[in-house]
CSV table of N, CA and C in Angstrom, one decimal:
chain,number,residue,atom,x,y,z
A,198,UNK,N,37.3,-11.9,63.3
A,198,UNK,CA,37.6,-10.6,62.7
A,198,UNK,C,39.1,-10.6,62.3
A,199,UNK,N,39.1,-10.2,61.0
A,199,UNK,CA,40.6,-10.3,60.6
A,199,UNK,C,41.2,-8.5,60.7
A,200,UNK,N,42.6,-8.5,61.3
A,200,UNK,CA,43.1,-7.2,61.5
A,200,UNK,C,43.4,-6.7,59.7
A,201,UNK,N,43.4,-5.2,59.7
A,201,UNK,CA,43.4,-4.9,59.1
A,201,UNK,C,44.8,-4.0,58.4
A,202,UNK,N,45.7,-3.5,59.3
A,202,UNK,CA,46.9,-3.2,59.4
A,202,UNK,C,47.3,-1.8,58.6
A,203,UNK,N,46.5,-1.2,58.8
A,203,UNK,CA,46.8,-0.2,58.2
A,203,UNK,C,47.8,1.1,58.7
A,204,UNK,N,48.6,1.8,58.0
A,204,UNK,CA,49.5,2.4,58.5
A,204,UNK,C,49.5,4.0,58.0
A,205,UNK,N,50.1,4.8,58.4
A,205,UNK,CA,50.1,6.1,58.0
A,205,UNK,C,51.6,6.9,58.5
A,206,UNK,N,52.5,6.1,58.2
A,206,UNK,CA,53.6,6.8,58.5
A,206,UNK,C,53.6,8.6,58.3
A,207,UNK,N,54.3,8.8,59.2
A,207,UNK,CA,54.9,11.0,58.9
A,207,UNK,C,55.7,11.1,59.9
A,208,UNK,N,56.5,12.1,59.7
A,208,UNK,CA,57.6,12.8,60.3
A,208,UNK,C,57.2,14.1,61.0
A,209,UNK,N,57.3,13.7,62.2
A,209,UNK,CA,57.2,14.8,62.9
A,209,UNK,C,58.7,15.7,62.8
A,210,UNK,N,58.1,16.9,63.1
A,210,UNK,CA,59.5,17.5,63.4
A,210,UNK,C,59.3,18.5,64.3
A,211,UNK,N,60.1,19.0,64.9
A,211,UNK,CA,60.3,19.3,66.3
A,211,UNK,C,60.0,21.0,66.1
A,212,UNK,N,59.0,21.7,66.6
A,212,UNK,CA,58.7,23.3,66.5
A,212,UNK,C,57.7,23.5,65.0
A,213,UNK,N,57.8,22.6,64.1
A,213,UNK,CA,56.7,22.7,63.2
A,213,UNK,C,55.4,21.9,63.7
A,214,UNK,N,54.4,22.7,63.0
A,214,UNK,CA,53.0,22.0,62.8
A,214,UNK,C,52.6,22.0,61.6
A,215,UNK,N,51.7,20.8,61.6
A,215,UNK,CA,51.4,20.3,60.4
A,215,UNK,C,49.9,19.4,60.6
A,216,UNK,N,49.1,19.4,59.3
A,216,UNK,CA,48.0,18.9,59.4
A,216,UNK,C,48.0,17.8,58.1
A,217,UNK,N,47.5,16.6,58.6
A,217,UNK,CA,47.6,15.4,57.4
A,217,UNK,C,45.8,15.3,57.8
A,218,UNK,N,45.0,14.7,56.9
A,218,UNK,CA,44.0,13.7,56.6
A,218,UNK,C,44.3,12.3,56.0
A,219,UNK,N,44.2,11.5,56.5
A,219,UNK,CA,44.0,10.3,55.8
A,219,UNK,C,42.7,9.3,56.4
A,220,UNK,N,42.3,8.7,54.8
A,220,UNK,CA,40.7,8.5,55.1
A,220,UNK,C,40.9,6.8,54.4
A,221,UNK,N,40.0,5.7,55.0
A,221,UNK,CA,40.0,4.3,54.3
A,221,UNK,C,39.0,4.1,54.9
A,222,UNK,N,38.6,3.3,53.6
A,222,UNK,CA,36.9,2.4,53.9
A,222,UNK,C,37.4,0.7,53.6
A,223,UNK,N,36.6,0.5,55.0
A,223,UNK,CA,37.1,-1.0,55.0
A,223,UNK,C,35.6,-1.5,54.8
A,224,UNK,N,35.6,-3.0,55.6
A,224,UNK,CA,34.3,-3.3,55.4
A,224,UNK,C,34.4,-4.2,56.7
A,225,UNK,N,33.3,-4.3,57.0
A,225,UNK,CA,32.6,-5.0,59.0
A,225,UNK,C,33.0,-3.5,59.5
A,226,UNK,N,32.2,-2.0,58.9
A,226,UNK,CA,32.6,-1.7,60.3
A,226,UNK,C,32.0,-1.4,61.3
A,227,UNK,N,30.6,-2.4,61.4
A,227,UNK,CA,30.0,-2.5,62.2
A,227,UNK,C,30.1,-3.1,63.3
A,228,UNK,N,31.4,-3.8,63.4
A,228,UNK,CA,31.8,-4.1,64.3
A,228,UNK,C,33.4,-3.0,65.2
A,229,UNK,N,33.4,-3.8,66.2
A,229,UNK,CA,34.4,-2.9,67.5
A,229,UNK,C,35.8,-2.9,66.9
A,230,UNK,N,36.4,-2.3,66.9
A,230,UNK,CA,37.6,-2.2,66.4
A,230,UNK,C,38.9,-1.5,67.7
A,231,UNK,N,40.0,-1.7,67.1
A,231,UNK,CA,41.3,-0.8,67.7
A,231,UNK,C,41.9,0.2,66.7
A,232,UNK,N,42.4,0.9,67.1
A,232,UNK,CA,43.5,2.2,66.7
A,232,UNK,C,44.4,2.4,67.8
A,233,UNK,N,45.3,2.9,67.4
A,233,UNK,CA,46.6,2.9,68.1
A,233,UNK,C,47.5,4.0,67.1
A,234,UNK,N,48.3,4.5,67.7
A,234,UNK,CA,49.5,6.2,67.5
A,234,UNK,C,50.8,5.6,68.4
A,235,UNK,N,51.9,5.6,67.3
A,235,UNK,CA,52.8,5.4,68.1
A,235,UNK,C,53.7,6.5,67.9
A,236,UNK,N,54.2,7.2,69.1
A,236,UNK,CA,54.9,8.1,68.4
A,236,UNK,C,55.4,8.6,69.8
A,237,UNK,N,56.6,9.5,70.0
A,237,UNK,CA,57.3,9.9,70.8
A,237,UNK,C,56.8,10.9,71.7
A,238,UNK,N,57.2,11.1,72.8
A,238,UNK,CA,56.7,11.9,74.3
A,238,UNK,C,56.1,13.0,73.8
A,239,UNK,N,57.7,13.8,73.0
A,239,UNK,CA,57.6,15.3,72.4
A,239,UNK,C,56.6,15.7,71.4
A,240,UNK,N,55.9,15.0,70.7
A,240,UNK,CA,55.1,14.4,69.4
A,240,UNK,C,53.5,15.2,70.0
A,241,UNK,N,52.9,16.2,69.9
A,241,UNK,CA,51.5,16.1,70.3
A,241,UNK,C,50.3,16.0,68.8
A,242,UNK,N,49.6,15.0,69.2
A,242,UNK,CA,49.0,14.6,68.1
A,242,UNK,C,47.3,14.7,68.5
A,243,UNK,N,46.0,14.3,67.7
A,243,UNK,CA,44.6,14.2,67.6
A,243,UNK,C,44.5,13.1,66.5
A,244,UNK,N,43.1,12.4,66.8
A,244,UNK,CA,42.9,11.7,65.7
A,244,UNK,C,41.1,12.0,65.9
A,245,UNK,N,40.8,11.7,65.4
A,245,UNK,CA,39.0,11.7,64.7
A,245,UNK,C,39.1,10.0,64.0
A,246,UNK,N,37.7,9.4,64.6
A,246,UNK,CA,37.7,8.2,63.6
A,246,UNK,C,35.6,8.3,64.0
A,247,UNK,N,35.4,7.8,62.5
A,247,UNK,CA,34.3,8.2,62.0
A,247,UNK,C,33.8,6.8,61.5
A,248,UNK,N,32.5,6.3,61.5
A,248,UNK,CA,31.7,5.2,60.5
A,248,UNK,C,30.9,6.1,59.6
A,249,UNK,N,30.5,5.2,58.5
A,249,UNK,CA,29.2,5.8,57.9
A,249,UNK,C,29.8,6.4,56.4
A,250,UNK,N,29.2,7.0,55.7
A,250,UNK,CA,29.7,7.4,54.6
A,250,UNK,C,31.1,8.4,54.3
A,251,UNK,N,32.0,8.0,53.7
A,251,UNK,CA,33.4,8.6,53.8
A,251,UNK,C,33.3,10.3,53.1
A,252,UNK,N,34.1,11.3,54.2
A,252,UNK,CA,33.8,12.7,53.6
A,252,UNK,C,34.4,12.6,52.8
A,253,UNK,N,33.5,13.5,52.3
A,253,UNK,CA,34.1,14.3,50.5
A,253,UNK,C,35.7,14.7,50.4
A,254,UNK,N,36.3,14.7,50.2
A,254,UNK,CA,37.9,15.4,49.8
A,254,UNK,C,37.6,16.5,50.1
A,255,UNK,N,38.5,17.0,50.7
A,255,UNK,CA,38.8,18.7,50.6
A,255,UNK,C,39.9,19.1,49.9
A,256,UNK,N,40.4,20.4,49.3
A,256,UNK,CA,41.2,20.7,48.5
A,256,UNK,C,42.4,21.3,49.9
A,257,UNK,N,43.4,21.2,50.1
A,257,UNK,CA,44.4,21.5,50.9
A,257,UNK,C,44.5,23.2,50.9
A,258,UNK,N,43.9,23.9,49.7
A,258,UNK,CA,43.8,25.1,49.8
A,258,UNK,C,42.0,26.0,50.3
A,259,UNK,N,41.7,24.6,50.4
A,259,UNK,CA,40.2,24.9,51.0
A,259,UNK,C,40.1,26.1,52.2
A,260,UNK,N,39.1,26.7,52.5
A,260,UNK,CA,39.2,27.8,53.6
A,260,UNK,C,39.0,27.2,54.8
């Protein structure tokens, strides 16, 4: 299995919130994989990771 390195830099900043989506279709993802967040103490984060057909786009002004 070859890694795949994918990255998603952002700037946290301290007293704001903020919501990103980022979505990539690889291929084997039938197989076991890793993810990993590196990011500081203060930093509270979530992630979702999903197989199967990639969701539709939403519009950032969506409801």
């Amino acid at each position: 299995m070859s890694p795949v390195h994918v990255s998603f830099p952002l700037e946290c900043l301290t007293g704001e919130i903020s919501t990103t989506y980022n979505q990539i279709a690889v291929t084997g993802v039938d197989r076991s994989g890793n993810v990993s967040v590196h990011a500081p103490s203060s930093v509270r984060w979530s992630m979702t990771i999903g197989r199967g057909v990639p969701a539709a786009e939403e519009s950032p002004d969506a409801p």
